[in-house]
Tab-separated table of C-alpha atoms in Angstrom:
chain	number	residue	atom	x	y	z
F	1	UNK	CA	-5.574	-179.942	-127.524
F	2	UNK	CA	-4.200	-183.231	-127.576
F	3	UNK	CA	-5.062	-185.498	-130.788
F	4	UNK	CA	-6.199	-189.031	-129.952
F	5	UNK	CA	-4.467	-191.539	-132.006
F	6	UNK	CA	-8.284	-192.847	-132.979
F	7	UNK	CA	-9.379	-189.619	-134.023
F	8	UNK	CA	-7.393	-189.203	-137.679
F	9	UNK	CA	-9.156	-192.570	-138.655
F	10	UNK	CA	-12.781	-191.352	-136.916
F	11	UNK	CA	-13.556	-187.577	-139.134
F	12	UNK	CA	-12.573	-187.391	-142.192
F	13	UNK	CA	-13.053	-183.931	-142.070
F	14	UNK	CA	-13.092	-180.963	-139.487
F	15	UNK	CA	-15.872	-178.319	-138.351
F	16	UNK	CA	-15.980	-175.420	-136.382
F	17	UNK	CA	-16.731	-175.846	-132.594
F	18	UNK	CA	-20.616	-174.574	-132.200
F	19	UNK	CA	-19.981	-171.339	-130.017
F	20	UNK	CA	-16.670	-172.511	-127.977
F	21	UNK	CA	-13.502	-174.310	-128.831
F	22	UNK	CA	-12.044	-176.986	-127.263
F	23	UNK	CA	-8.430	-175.242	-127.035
F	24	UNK	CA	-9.983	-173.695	-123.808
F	25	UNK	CA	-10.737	-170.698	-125.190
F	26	UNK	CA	-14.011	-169.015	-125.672
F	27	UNK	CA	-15.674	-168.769	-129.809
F	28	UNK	CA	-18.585	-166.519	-130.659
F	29	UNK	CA	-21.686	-166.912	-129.774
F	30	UNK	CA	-23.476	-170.028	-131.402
F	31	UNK	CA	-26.895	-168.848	-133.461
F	32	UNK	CA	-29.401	-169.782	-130.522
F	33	UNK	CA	-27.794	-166.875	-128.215
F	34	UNK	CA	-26.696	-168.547	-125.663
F	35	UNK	CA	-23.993	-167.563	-124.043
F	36	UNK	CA	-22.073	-170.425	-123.847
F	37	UNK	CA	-18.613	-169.369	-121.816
F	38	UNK	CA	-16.810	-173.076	-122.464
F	39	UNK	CA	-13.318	-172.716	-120.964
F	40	UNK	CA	-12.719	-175.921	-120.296
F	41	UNK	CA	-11.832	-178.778	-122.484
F	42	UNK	CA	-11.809	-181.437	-120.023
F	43	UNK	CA	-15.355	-180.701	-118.657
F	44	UNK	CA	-15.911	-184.870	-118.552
F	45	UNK	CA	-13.252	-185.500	-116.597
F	46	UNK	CA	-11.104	-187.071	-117.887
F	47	UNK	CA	-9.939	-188.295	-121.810
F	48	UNK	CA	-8.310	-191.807	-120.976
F	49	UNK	CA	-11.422	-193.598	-121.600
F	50	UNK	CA	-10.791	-197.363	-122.821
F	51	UNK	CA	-14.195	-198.080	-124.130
F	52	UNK	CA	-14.536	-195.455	-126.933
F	53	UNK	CA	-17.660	-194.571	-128.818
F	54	UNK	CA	-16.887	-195.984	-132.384
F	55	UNK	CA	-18.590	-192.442	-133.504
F	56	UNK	CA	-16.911	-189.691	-131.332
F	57	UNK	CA	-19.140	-187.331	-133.716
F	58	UNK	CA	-22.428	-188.539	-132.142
F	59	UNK	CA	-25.172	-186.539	-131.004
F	60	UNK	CA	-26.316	-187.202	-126.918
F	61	UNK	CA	-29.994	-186.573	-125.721
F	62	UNK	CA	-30.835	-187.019	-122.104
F	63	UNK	CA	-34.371	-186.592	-120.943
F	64	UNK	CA	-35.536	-184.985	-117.456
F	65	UNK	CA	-38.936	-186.570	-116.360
F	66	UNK	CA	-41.094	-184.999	-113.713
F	67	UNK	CA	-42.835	-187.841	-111.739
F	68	UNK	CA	-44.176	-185.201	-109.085
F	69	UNK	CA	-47.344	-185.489	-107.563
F	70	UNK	CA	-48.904	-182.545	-109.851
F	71	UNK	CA	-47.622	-184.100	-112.883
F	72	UNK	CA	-51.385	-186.359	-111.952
F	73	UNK	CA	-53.656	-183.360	-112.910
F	74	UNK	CA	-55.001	-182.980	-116.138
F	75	UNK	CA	-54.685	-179.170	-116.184
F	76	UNK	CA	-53.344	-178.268	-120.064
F	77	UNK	CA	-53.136	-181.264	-121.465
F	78	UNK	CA	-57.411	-182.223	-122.020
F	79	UNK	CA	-58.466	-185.224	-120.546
F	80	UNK	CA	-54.955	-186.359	-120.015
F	81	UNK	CA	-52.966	-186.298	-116.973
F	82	UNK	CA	-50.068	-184.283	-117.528
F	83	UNK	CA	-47.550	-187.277	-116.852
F	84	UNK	CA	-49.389	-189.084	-119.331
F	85	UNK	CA	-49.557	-186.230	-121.888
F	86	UNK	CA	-45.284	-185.908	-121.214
F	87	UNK	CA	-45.196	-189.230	-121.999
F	88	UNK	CA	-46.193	-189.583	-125.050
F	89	UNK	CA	-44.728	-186.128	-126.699
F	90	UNK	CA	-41.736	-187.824	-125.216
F	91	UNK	CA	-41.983	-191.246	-126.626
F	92	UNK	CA	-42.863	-189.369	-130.329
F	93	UNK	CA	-39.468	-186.950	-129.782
F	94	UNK	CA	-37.674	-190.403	-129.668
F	95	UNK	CA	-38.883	-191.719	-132.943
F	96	UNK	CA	-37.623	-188.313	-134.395
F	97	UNK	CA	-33.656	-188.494	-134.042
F	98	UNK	CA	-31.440	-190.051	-135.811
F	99	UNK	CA	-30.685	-193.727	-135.011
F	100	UNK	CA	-27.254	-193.044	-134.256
F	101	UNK	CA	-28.199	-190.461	-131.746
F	102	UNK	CA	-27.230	-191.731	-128.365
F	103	UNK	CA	-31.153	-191.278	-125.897
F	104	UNK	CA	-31.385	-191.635	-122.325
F	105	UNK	CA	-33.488	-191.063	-119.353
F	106	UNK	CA	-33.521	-190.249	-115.741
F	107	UNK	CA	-36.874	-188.960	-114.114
F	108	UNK	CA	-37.717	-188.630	-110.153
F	109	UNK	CA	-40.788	-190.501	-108.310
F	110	UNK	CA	-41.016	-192.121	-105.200
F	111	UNK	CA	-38.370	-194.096	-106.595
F	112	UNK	CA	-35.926	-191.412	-106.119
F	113	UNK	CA	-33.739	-189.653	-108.667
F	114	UNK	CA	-32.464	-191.932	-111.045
F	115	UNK	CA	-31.428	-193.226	-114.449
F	116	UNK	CA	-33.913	-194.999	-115.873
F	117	UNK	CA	-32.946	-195.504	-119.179
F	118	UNK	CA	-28.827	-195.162	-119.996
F	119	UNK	CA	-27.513	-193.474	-123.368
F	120	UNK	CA	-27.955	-195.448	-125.665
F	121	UNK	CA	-29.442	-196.477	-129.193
F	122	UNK	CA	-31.988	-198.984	-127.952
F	123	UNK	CA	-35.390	-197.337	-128.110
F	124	UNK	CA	-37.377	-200.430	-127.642
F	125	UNK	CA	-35.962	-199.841	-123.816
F	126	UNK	CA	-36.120	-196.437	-123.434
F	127	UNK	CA	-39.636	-196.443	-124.046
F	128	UNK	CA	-39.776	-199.471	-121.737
F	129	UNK	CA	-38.312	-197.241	-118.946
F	130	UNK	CA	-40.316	-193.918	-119.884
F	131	UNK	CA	-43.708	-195.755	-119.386
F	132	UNK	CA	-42.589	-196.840	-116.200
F	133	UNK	CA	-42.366	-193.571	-114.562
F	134	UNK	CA	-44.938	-192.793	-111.913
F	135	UNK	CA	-46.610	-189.413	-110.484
F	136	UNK	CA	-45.858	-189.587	-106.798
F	137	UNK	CA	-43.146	-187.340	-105.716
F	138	UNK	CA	-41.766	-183.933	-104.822
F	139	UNK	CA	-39.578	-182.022	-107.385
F	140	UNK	CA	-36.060	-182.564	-106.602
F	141	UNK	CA	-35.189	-180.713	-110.015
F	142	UNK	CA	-31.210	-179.501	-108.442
F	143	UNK	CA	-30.241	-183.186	-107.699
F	144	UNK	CA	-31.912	-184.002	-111.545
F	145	UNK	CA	-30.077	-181.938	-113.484
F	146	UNK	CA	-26.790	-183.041	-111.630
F	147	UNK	CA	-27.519	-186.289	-112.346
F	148	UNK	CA	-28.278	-185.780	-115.706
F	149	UNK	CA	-25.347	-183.841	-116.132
F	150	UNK	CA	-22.899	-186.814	-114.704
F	151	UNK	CA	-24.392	-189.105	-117.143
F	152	UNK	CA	-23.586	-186.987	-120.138
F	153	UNK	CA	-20.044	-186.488	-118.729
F	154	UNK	CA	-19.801	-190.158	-118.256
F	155	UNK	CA	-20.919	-190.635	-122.170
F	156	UNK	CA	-18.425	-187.663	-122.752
F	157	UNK	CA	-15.084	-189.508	-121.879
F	158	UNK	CA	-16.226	-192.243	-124.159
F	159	UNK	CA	-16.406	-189.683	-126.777
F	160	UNK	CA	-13.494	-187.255	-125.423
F	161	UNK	CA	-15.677	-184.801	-125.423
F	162	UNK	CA	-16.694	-184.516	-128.802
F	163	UNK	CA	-20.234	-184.729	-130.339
F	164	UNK	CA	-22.863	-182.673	-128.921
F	165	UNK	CA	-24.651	-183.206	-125.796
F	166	UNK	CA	-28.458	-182.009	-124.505
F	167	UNK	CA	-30.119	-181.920	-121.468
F	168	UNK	CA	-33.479	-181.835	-121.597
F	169	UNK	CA	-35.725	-181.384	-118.604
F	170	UNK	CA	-39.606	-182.186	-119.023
F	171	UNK	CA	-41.807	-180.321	-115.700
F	172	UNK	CA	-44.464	-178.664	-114.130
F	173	UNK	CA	-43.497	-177.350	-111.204
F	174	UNK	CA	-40.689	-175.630	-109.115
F	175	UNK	CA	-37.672	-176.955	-107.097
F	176	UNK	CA	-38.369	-178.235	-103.970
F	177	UNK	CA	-36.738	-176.177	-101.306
F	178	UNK	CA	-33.084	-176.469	-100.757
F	179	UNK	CA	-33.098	-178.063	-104.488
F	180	UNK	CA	-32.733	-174.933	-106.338
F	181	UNK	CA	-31.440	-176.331	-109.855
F	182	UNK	CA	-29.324	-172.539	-110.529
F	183	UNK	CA	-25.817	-173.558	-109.213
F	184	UNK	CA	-25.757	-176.806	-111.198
F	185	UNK	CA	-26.815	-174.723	-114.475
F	186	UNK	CA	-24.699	-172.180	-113.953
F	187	UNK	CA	-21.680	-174.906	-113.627
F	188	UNK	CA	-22.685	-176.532	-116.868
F	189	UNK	CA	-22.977	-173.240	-118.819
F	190	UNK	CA	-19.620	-172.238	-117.433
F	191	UNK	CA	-17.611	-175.431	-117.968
F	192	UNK	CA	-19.657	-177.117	-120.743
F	193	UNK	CA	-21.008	-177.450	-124.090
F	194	UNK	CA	-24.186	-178.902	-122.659
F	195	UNK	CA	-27.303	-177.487	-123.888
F	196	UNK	CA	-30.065	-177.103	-121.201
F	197	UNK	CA	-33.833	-176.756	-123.152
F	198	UNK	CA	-36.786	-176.972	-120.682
F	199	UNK	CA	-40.317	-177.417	-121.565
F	200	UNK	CA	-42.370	-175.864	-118.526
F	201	UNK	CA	-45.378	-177.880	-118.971
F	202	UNK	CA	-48.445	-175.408	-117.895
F	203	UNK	CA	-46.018	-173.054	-115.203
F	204	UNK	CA	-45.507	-170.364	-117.295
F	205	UNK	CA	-41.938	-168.667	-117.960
F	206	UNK	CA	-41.185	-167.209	-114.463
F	207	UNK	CA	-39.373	-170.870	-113.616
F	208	UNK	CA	-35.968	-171.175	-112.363
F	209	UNK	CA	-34.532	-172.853	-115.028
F	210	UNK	CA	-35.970	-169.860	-117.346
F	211	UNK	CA	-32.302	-168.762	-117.671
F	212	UNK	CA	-32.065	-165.969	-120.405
F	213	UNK	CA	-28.680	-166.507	-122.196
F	214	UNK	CA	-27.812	-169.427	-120.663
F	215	UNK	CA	-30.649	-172.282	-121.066
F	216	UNK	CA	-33.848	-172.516	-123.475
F	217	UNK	CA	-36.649	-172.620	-122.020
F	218	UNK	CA	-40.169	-173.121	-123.699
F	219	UNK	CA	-43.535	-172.406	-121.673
F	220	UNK	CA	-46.204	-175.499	-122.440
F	221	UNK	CA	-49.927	-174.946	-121.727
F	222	UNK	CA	-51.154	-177.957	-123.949
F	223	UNK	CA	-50.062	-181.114	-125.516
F	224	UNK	CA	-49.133	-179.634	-129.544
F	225	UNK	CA	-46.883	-176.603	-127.660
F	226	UNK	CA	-45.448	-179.770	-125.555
F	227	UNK	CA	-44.588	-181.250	-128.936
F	228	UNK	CA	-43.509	-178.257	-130.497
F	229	UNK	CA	-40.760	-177.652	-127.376
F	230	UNK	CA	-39.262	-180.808	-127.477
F	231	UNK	CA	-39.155	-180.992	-131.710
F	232	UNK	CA	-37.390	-177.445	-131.164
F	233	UNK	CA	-34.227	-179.429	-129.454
F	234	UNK	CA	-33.909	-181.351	-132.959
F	235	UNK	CA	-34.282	-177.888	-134.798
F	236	UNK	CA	-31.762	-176.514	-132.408
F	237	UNK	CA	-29.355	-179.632	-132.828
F	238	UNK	CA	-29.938	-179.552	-136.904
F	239	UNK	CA	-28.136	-176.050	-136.956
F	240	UNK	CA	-24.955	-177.045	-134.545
F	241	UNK	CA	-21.809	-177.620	-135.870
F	242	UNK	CA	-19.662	-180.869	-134.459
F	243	UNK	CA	-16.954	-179.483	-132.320
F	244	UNK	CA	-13.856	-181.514	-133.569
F	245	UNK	CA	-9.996	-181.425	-133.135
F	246	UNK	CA	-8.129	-178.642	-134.154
């Protein structure tokens, strides 16, 4: 892999990549299980960037909101609606990383699919954007996760590629038809170090982004187990090891 002239002056020391390497070549299997199958090391794009990240280390969480029509009903989550009840396990995961941890968000309503919130350190607007979000929509989860995706290859080049990088999707329901999220996961877990976590928020585990192997998925049915999935991305991230160059 080529060394960027920044990088000698960026780590002052190396780590092992967390289940792939960046050579292009496949490493074991990282401690989650997943089955990672990273082959390429210019998954972002490109790596001729001009606005680097002044921490190519950093740690990248992008947040998949639900604003379907379902996500009004109040079934598992008490007397909250189940937007409301994402909402705020969502706004406590953000207190809970690191402040140099890069957190964004994109979310569909009858806004469309979009970013609402771009990586980034300020909190004060993500949670600006995440209380925004409305209820009123189908469930284009496909065109989501593709957008999320683009964003953290975006981020990526800034970082060329090192750091880590998660994807998490927050929903309750299943793809609308003809917006079957499995060809856009199965093109980040073959070209990527993207981690995919979903919390199915009262749907059970029979979901299409339940991918044994190749994304983590945690099944929901009230507001703590909503909490607990999302504080299990931070566990997850606490054991990864900074893929750096070699």
């Amino acid at each position: 892999m080529r060394v960027h002239p920044n990088i000698p002056s960026l780590f002052g020391q190396t780590s092992s990549a967390r289940g792939f390497s960046q050579s292009g070549t496949s490493g074991s299997a990282p401690h989650n299980g997943l089955a990672r199958g990273f082959n390429n090391r210019l998954w972002y794009g490109s790596d001729t960037a001009k606005d680097l990240d002044p921490l190519l280390t950093r740690r990248n969480f992008l947040i998949v909101l639900d604003g379907s029509g379902s996500m009004r009903d109040s079934q598992c989550s008490g007397n909250l609606s189940k937007i409301v009840a994402a909402k705020q396990a969502i706004a406590a995961f953000a207190t809970k990383i690191k402040p140099e941890d890069n957190l964004g968000l994109c979310a569909f309503d009858s806004r469309g699919v979009t970013e609402r919130s771009p990586l980034s350190l300020n909190r004060a607007a993500f949670q600006k954007a995440l209380q925004d979000v409305r209820s009123d929509s189908n469930t284009p989860l496909g065109t989501a996760v593709k957008l999320g995706y683009s964003l953290l290859q975006k981020q990526a080049q800034r970082q060329l590629g090192y750091g880590e990088y998660y994807l998490i999707v927050v929903t309750d329901g299943e793809a609308d038809q003809g917006n079957d999220p499995r060809a856009i996961v199965n093109k980040v877990v073959s070209e990527s170090p993207v981690v995919i976590s979903t919390i199915g928020f009262c749907i059970g585990e029979g979901h299409s982004l339940n991918r044994p192997g190749m994304t983590l998925y945690h099944d929901a049915t009230n507001l703590e187990q909503l909490n607990q999935g999302l504080e299990s991305v931070l566990a997850e991230s606490e054991f990864s090891d900074t893929p750096v160059a070699r």
